[in-house]
PDB file of C-alpha atoms in Angstrom:
ATOM      1  CA  ASP T   1      17.446  -6.867  -1.646  1.00 65.00           C
ATOM      2  CA  ALA T   2      14.240  -6.968   0.398  1.00 79.00           C
ATOM      3  CA  GLY T   3      12.038  -7.000  -2.671  1.00 92.00           C
ATOM      4  CA  VAL T   4       9.230  -4.594  -3.425  1.00 95.00           C
ATOM      5  CA  ILE T   5       7.925  -3.112  -0.204  1.00 96.00           C
ATOM      6  CA  GLN T   6       4.401  -1.818   0.125  1.00 97.00           C
ATOM      7  CA  SER T   7       2.758  -0.072   3.029  1.00 97.00           C
ATOM      8  CA  PRO T   8       0.431  -0.347   4.716  1.00 97.00           C
ATOM      9  CA  ARG T   9      -0.452  -4.039   4.366  1.00 95.00           C
ATOM     10  CA  HIS T  10      -4.038  -3.341   5.364  1.00 95.00           C
ATOM     11  CA  GLU T  11      -6.033  -0.138   5.315  1.00 97.00           C
ATOM     12  CA  VAL T  12      -9.579   0.391   6.466  1.00 97.00           C
ATOM     13  CA  THR T  13     -11.038   3.809   5.879  1.00 96.00           C
ATOM     14  CA  GLU T  14     -14.359   5.558   5.711  1.00 97.00           C
ATOM     15  CA  MET T  15     -15.930   6.631   2.478  1.00 97.00           C
ATOM     16  CA  GLY T  16     -14.820  10.112   1.505  1.00 97.00           C
ATOM     17  CA  GLN T  17     -11.448   9.915   3.192  1.00 97.00           C
ATOM     18  CA  GLU T  18      -8.146  10.241   1.399  1.00 97.00           C
ATOM     19  CA  VAL T  19      -6.055   7.096   1.133  1.00 98.00           C
ATOM     20  CA  THR T  20      -2.367   6.953   0.267  1.00 98.00           C
ATOM     21  CA  LEU T  21      -0.638   3.717  -0.631  1.00 98.00           C
ATOM     22  CA  ARG T  22       3.128   3.551  -0.717  1.00 98.00           C
ATOM     23  CA  CYS T  23       5.655   1.515  -2.623  1.00 98.00           C
ATOM     24  CA  LYS T  24       9.407   1.097  -2.565  1.00 98.00           C
ATOM     25  CA  PRO T  25      10.614  -0.717  -5.686  1.00 97.00           C
ATOM     26  CA  ILE T  26      13.646  -2.948  -5.923  1.00 95.00           C
ATOM     27  CA  SER T  27      16.783  -0.857  -6.120  1.00 95.00           C
ATOM     28  CA  GLY T  28      17.969  -0.385  -9.690  1.00 92.00           C
ATOM     29  CA  HIS T  29      14.678  -1.269 -11.333  1.00 92.00           C
ATOM     30  CA  ASP T  30      13.518   1.263 -13.909  1.00 91.00           C
ATOM     31  CA  TYR T  31       9.859   0.272 -14.245  1.00 90.00           C
ATOM     32  CA  LEU T  32       7.202   0.570 -11.571  1.00 93.00           C
ATOM     33  CA  PHE T  33       3.623  -0.641 -11.897  1.00 92.00           C
ATOM     34  CA  TRP T  34       0.468  -0.231  -9.861  1.00 95.00           C
ATOM     35  CA  TYR T  35      -2.143  -2.984 -10.188  1.00 94.00           C
ATOM     36  CA  ARG T  36      -5.527  -3.506  -8.600  1.00 95.00           C
ATOM     37  CA  GLN T  37      -6.956  -6.946  -7.911  1.00 93.00           C
ATOM     38  CA  THR T  38     -10.639  -7.660  -7.349  1.00 91.00           C
ATOM     39  CA  MET T  39     -12.680 -10.830  -7.573  1.00 85.00           C
ATOM     40  CA  MET T  40     -14.787  -9.433 -10.374  1.00 86.00           C
ATOM     41  CA  ARG T  41     -12.116  -7.906 -12.594  1.00 86.00           C
ATOM     42  CA  GLY T  42      -8.972  -9.808 -11.682  1.00 86.00           C
ATOM     43  CA  LEU T  43      -5.685  -7.942 -11.980  1.00 89.00           C
ATOM     44  CA  GLU T  44      -5.879  -4.581 -13.686  1.00 89.00           C
ATOM     45  CA  LEU T  45      -2.957  -2.361 -14.547  1.00 89.00           C
ATOM     46  CA  LEU T  46      -3.646   1.136 -13.265  1.00 93.00           C
ATOM     47  CA  ILE T  47      -0.496   3.018 -14.227  1.00 93.00           C
ATOM     48  CA  TYR T  48       3.163   2.422 -14.848  1.00 91.00           C
ATOM     49  CA  PHE T  49       6.304   4.522 -14.713  1.00 92.00           C
ATOM     50  CA  ASN T  50       9.605   4.262 -16.525  1.00 90.00           C
ATOM     51  CA  ASN T  51      12.519   6.090 -14.938  1.00 92.00           C
ATOM     52  CA  ASN T  52      10.065   7.911 -12.653  1.00 94.00           C
ATOM     53  CA  VAL T  53       7.992   9.226 -15.571  1.00 94.00           C
ATOM     54  CA  PRO T  54       4.366   8.088 -15.951  1.00 93.00           C
ATOM     55  CA  ILE T  55       4.090   6.261 -19.270  1.00 88.00           C
ATOM     56  CA  ASP T  56       0.545   4.945 -19.346  1.00 86.00           C
ATOM     57  CA  ASP T  57      -2.187   5.923 -16.907  1.00 90.00           C
ATOM     58  CA  SER T  58      -5.084   4.756 -19.045  1.00 88.00           C
ATOM     59  CA  GLY T  59      -5.993   2.175 -16.429  1.00 89.00           C
ATOM     60  CA  MET T  60      -6.605   4.740 -13.710  1.00 93.00           C
ATOM     61  CA  PRO T  61     -10.343   4.474 -13.160  1.00 88.00           C
ATOM     62  CA  GLU T  62     -11.192   8.063 -12.335  1.00 87.00           C
ATOM     63  CA  ASP T  63      -9.754  11.423 -11.483  1.00 92.00           C
ATOM     64  CA  ARG T  64     -10.039  10.418  -7.852  1.00 96.00           C
ATOM     65  CA  PHE T  65      -6.956   8.270  -8.438  1.00 97.00           C
ATOM     66  CA  SER T  66      -3.517   9.775  -8.785  1.00 97.00           C
ATOM     67  CA  ALA T  67      -0.004   8.360  -8.669  1.00 97.00           C
ATOM     68  CA  LYS T  68       3.382   9.938  -8.266  1.00 97.00           C
ATOM     69  CA  MET T  69       6.959   8.794  -8.371  1.00 97.00           C
ATOM     70  CA  PRO T  70       9.112  11.614  -6.999  1.00 97.00           C
ATOM     71  CA  ASN T  71      12.282   9.526  -7.145  1.00 96.00           C
ATOM     72  CA  ALA T  72      13.529   6.114  -8.173  1.00 95.00           C
ATOM     73  CA  SER T  73      12.915   4.572  -4.768  1.00 96.00           C
ATOM     74  CA  PHE T  74       9.407   5.703  -3.915  1.00 97.00           C
ATOM     75  CA  SER T  75       5.934   5.878  -5.385  1.00 98.00           C
ATOM     76  CA  THR T  76       2.475   6.663  -4.051  1.00 98.00           C
ATOM     77  CA  LEU T  77      -1.027   5.886  -5.212  1.00 98.00           C
ATOM     78  CA  LYS T  78      -3.624   8.239  -3.791  1.00 98.00           C
ATOM     79  CA  ILE T  79      -7.391   7.947  -3.812  1.00 97.00           C
ATOM     80  CA  GLN T  80      -9.313  11.079  -2.886  1.00 97.00           C
ATOM     81  CA  PRO T  81     -12.127  10.798  -2.018  1.00 96.00           C
ATOM     82  CA  SER T  82     -12.319   7.048  -1.499  1.00 97.00           C
ATOM     83  CA  GLU T  83     -15.470   5.050  -2.229  1.00 96.00           C
ATOM     84  CA  PRO T  84     -16.561   1.526  -1.197  1.00 96.00           C
ATOM     85  CA  ARG T  85     -16.065   0.269  -4.768  1.00 95.00           C
ATOM     86  CA  ASP T  86     -12.376   1.103  -4.443  1.00 96.00           C
ATOM     87  CA  SER T  87     -12.035  -1.788  -1.989  1.00 97.00           C
ATOM     88  CA  ALA T  88      -9.465  -4.157  -3.476  1.00 96.00           C
ATOM     89  CA  VAL T  89      -5.916  -5.365  -3.108  1.00 95.00           C
ATOM     90  CA  TYR T  90      -3.466  -2.923  -4.652  1.00 97.00           C
ATOM     91  CA  PHE T  91      -0.149  -4.294  -5.841  1.00 95.00           C
ATOM     92  CA  CYS T  92       2.992  -2.477  -6.721  1.00 95.00           C
ATOM     93  CA  ALA T  93       5.564  -4.183  -8.930  1.00 92.00           C
ATOM     94  CA  SER T  94       8.932  -3.234 -10.344  1.00 91.00           C
ATOM     95  CA  SER T  95      11.108  -4.573 -13.116  1.00 87.00           C
ATOM     96  CA  LEU T  96      14.332  -3.986 -14.949  1.00 84.00           C
ATOM     97  CA  ARG T  97      13.729  -3.470 -18.663  1.00 73.00           C
ATOM     98  CA  ARG T  98      12.712  -7.006 -19.623  1.00 52.00           C
ATOM     99  CA  ALA T  99       9.559  -7.006 -17.512  1.00 56.00           C
ATOM    100  CA  ARG T 100      10.285  -9.842 -15.164  1.00 74.00           C
ATOM    101  CA  ALA T 101       8.128  -7.939 -12.773  1.00 83.00           C
ATOM    102  CA  PHE T 102       8.499  -8.545  -9.073  1.00 88.00           C
ATOM    103  CA  PHE T 103       5.459  -7.852  -6.963  1.00 91.00           C
ATOM    104  CA  GLY T 104       5.036  -6.513  -3.478  1.00 93.00           C
ATOM    105  CA  GLN T 105       2.804  -8.199  -0.931  1.00 92.00           C
ATOM    106  CA  GLY T 106      -0.026  -5.831  -1.695  1.00 94.00           C
ATOM    107  CA  THR T 107      -2.180  -3.440   0.306  1.00 96.00           C
ATOM    108  CA  ARG T 108      -5.667  -4.664   1.125  1.00 96.00           C
ATOM    109  CA  LEU T 109      -7.904  -1.607   1.086  1.00 97.00           C
ATOM    110  CA  THR T 110     -11.363  -1.671   2.596  1.00 97.00           C
ATOM    111  CA  VAL T 111     -13.537   1.412   2.261  1.00 97.00           C
ATOM    112  CA  VAL T 112     -16.610   1.334   4.482  1.00 96.00           C
TER     113      VAL T 112
ATOM    114  CA  GLY L   1      -7.556  -6.089 -28.419  1.00 49.00           C
ATOM    115  CA  GLU L   2      -5.597  -7.710 -25.651  1.00 58.00           C
ATOM    116  CA  ASP L   3      -7.152 -10.563 -23.737  1.00 82.00           C
ATOM    117  CA  VAL L   4      -5.756 -13.440 -21.748  1.00 90.00           C
ATOM    118  CA  GLU L   5      -8.065 -16.281 -20.796  1.00 92.00           C
ATOM    119  CA  GLN L   6      -7.683 -19.154 -18.375  1.00 94.00           C
ATOM    120  CA  SER L   7      -9.992 -21.700 -16.840  1.00 91.00           C
ATOM    121  CA  LEU L   8     -10.841 -20.709 -13.284  1.00 91.00           C
ATOM    122  CA  PHE L   9     -10.370 -23.964 -11.400  1.00 95.00           C
ATOM    123  CA  LEU L  10      -8.273 -27.122 -11.529  1.00 97.00           C
ATOM    124  CA  SER L  11      -8.244 -29.946  -9.009  1.00 97.00           C
ATOM    125  CA  VAL L  12      -5.643 -32.725  -8.960  1.00 97.00           C
ATOM    126  CA  ARG L  13      -4.402 -35.408  -6.593  1.00 97.00           C
ATOM    127  CA  GLU L  14      -1.034 -35.143  -4.922  1.00 97.00           C
ATOM    128  CA  GLY L  15       1.635 -36.761  -7.061  1.00 97.00           C
ATOM    129  CA  ASP L  16      -0.242 -36.299 -10.318  1.00 97.00           C
ATOM    130  CA  SER L  17       0.729 -33.804 -12.997  1.00 97.00           C
ATOM    131  CA  SER L  18      -1.177 -30.528 -13.309  1.00 97.00           C
ATOM    132  CA  VAL L  19      -1.646 -28.748 -16.600  1.00 97.00           C
ATOM    133  CA  ILE L  20      -2.873 -25.176 -16.542  1.00 97.00           C
ATOM    134  CA  ASN L  21      -3.852 -23.686 -19.872  1.00 97.00           C
ATOM    135  CA  CYS L  22      -3.982 -20.136 -21.147  1.00 95.00           C
ATOM    136  CA  THR L  23      -4.929 -18.487 -24.421  1.00 94.00           C
ATOM    137  CA  TYR L  24      -4.049 -14.998 -25.509  1.00 89.00           C
ATOM    138  CA  THR L  25      -5.187 -12.882 -28.410  1.00 83.00           C
ATOM    139  CA  ASP L  26      -2.411 -10.424 -29.138  1.00 76.00           C
ATOM    140  CA  SER L  27      -0.073 -11.921 -31.715  1.00 71.00           C
ATOM    141  CA  SER L  28       2.534  -9.267 -31.021  1.00 73.00           C
ATOM    142  CA  SER L  29       3.078 -10.610 -27.515  1.00 68.00           C
ATOM    143  CA  THR L  30       6.745 -11.194 -27.028  1.00 77.00           C
ATOM    144  CA  TYR L  31       6.962 -12.413 -23.464  1.00 83.00           C
ATOM    145  CA  LEU L  32       4.642 -14.811 -21.689  1.00 88.00           C
ATOM    146  CA  TYR L  33       4.740 -15.442 -17.974  1.00 90.00           C
ATOM    147  CA  TRP L  34       3.397 -17.650 -15.255  1.00 94.00           C
ATOM    148  CA  TYR L  35       2.893 -16.168 -11.811  1.00 94.00           C
ATOM    149  CA  LYS L  36       1.815 -17.935  -8.626  1.00 95.00           C
ATOM    150  CA  GLN L  37      -0.228 -16.280  -5.895  1.00 94.00           C
ATOM    151  CA  GLU L  38      -0.645 -17.954  -2.533  1.00 93.00           C
ATOM    152  CA  PRO L  39      -3.451 -16.833  -0.201  1.00 87.00           C
ATOM    153  CA  GLY L  40      -2.883 -13.350   1.166  1.00 82.00           C
ATOM    154  CA  ALA L  41       0.376 -12.929  -0.720  1.00 85.00           C
ATOM    155  CA  GLY L  42       1.681 -11.078  -3.737  1.00 86.00           C
ATOM    156  CA  LEU L  43       2.432 -12.591  -7.106  1.00 90.00           C
ATOM    157  CA  GLN L  44       5.565 -14.644  -7.458  1.00 90.00           C
ATOM    158  CA  LEU L  45       7.119 -15.038 -10.886  1.00 89.00           C
ATOM    159  CA  LEU L  46       7.465 -18.753 -11.618  1.00 92.00           C
ATOM    160  CA  THR L  47       8.790 -18.759 -15.123  1.00 91.00           C
ATOM    161  CA  TYR L  48       8.582 -16.973 -18.434  1.00 88.00           C
ATOM    162  CA  ILE L  49       9.133 -17.763 -22.085  1.00 89.00           C
ATOM    163  CA  PHE L  50      10.061 -15.697 -25.108  1.00 86.00           C
ATOM    164  CA  SER L  51       7.705 -16.000 -28.032  1.00 84.00           C
ATOM    165  CA  ASN L  52      10.430 -17.468 -30.253  1.00 85.00           C
ATOM    166  CA  MET L  53      10.627 -20.522 -27.984  1.00 87.00           C
ATOM    167  CA  ASP L  54       8.360 -23.582 -27.977  1.00 90.00           C
ATOM    168  CA  MET L  55       9.236 -25.041 -24.634  1.00 94.00           C
ATOM    169  CA  LYS L  56      11.023 -24.220 -21.436  1.00 93.00           C
ATOM    170  CA  GLN L  57      11.688 -26.593 -18.567  1.00 94.00           C
ATOM    171  CA  ASP L  58      12.655 -25.640 -15.039  1.00 91.00           C
ATOM    172  CA  GLN L  59      12.728 -28.496 -12.534  1.00 94.00           C
ATOM    173  CA  ARG L  60       9.106 -29.611 -12.062  1.00 96.00           C
ATOM    174  CA  LEU L  61       7.754 -26.888 -14.352  1.00 96.00           C
ATOM    175  CA  THR L  62       7.362 -27.200 -18.104  1.00 96.00           C
ATOM    176  CA  VAL L  63       6.037 -24.351 -20.216  1.00 96.00           C
ATOM    177  CA  LEU L  64       4.744 -25.093 -23.702  1.00 96.00           C
ATOM    178  CA  LEU L  65       3.963 -22.363 -26.214  1.00 94.00           C
ATOM    179  CA  ASN L  66       1.960 -22.852 -29.379  1.00 92.00           C
ATOM    180  CA  LYS L  67       2.312 -19.493 -31.055  1.00 89.00           C
ATOM    181  CA  LYS L  68       0.116 -20.440 -34.010  1.00 89.00           C
ATOM    182  CA  ASP L  69      -2.808 -21.216 -31.700  1.00 91.00           C
ATOM    183  CA  LYS L  70      -1.791 -18.555 -29.154  1.00 90.00           C
ATOM    184  CA  HIS L  71      -1.874 -21.188 -26.454  1.00 94.00           C
ATOM    185  CA  LEU L  72       0.374 -21.386 -23.421  1.00 94.00           C
ATOM    186  CA  SER L  73       0.432 -24.131 -20.839  1.00 96.00           C
ATOM    187  CA  LEU L  74       2.148 -24.775 -17.540  1.00 97.00           C
ATOM    188  CA  ARG L  75       2.737 -28.348 -16.488  1.00 97.00           C
ATOM    189  CA  ILE L  76       3.645 -29.080 -12.880  1.00 97.00           C
ATOM    190  CA  ALA L  77       5.053 -32.565 -12.422  1.00 97.00           C
ATOM    191  CA  ASP L  78       4.519 -34.477  -9.163  1.00 97.00           C
ATOM    192  CA  THR L  79       2.119 -31.852  -7.831  1.00 97.00           C
ATOM    193  CA  GLN L  80       2.364 -31.247  -4.102  1.00 96.00           C
ATOM    194  CA  THR L  81      -0.073 -29.714  -1.628  1.00 95.00           C
ATOM    195  CA  GLY L  82       2.263 -26.725  -1.456  1.00 94.00           C
ATOM    196  CA  ASP L  83       1.505 -26.040  -5.106  1.00 96.00           C
ATOM    197  CA  SER L  84      -2.066 -25.118  -4.194  1.00 96.00           C
ATOM    198  CA  ALA L  85      -2.427 -21.499  -5.269  1.00 97.00           C
ATOM    199  CA  ILE L  86      -3.785 -19.303  -8.018  1.00 96.00           C
ATOM    200  CA  TYR L  87      -1.710 -19.339 -11.197  1.00 97.00           C
ATOM    201  CA  PHE L  88      -1.770 -16.348 -13.512  1.00 95.00           C
ATOM    202  CA  CYS L  89      -0.789 -16.284 -17.126  1.00 94.00           C
ATOM    203  CA  ALA L  90       0.426 -12.902 -18.402  1.00 90.00           C
ATOM    204  CA  GLU L  91       1.655 -11.413 -21.637  1.00 86.00           C
ATOM    205  CA  SER L  92       3.626  -8.358 -22.578  1.00 80.00           C
ATOM    206  CA  MET L  93       4.892  -6.862 -25.770  1.00 69.00           C
ATOM    207  CA  GLU L  94       8.277  -5.721 -26.888  1.00 57.00           C
ATOM    208  CA  GLY L  95       9.111  -2.095 -26.331  1.00 48.00           C
ATOM    209  CA  ASN L  96      10.640   0.268 -28.842  1.00 41.00           C
ATOM    210  CA  TYR L  97      14.186  -0.304 -27.659  1.00 42.00           C
ATOM    211  CA  GLY L  98      13.992  -4.012 -27.117  1.00 43.00           C
ATOM    212  CA  GLY L  99      13.152  -5.560 -23.840  1.00 43.00           C
ATOM    213  CA  SER L 100       9.587  -5.344 -22.754  1.00 44.00           C
ATOM    214  CA  GLN L 101       7.204  -2.508 -23.145  1.00 47.00           C
ATOM    215  CA  GLY L 102       6.612  -2.991 -19.509  1.00 56.00           C
ATOM    216  CA  ASN L 103       2.953  -3.514 -18.860  1.00 70.00           C
ATOM    217  CA  LEU L 104       1.670  -7.009 -18.272  1.00 80.00           C
ATOM    218  CA  ILE L 105      -1.792  -8.188 -19.248  1.00 83.00           C
ATOM    219  CA  PHE L 106      -3.003 -10.853 -16.846  1.00 89.00           C
ATOM    220  CA  GLY L 107      -5.549 -13.587 -17.106  1.00 91.00           C
ATOM    221  CA  LYS L 108      -8.012 -13.966 -14.247  1.00 90.00           C
ATOM    222  CA  GLY L 109      -6.063 -16.835 -12.756  1.00 94.00           C
ATOM    223  CA  THR L 110      -6.568 -20.570 -12.317  1.00 96.00           C
ATOM    224  CA  LYS L 111      -7.082 -21.803  -8.790  1.00 96.00           C
ATOM    225  CA  LEU L 112      -5.207 -25.074  -8.375  1.00 97.00           C
ATOM    226  CA  SER L 113      -6.383 -27.336  -5.565  1.00 97.00           C
ATOM    227  CA  VAL L 114      -4.232 -30.319  -4.678  1.00 97.00           C
ATOM    228  CA  LYS L 115      -5.929 -33.133  -2.791  1.00 94.00           C
ATOM    229  CA  PRO L 116      -3.796 -35.398  -0.582  1.00 90.00           C
TER     230      PRO L 116
END
């Protein structure tokens, strides 16, 4: 398996624009997580899914953030409208039941 | 509340042992993990331990868990320059049907620098 695949690796966008981050989890995994990493706050869990259903989205900072998982092999994290303080590295991770989560390489988002 | 704390920096000489420490607050934590993050890369799972274990060894890595003190440590024997990275401690709790509840709570990471 190729591991968790995220795209794009880097994204630079202007404030106010919509940003969509994509994730393909490891085949067969039933949990998918979105994390955000910043220098100030470290790694924060934004939302996670179990069997494509959102279980806990309490980490999503604002209504500008939304996440979907239309099927077991794809998830998106959307920010609309984006703001400079959203600049961070966004990680997607997947796991099979016992939470040995495997992480993607991350998407480095810069909002100018 | 849930909180995982680590010291931010550790510097060692090549060949020495490194010990990275972590404390956590949630006594219901069932799984504890160590992840490694190299510059510009994602997190790589190094090892994990169940809360009913005291120690786990995997080649150069030794994990010690003191559940009473809620203290976890990672010892890297014969540290190499390639071990330079940020090491994250993480905890998760057991879900309703066994296995993990799923979400990991991370510490802020310890940056390990290995001097030749």
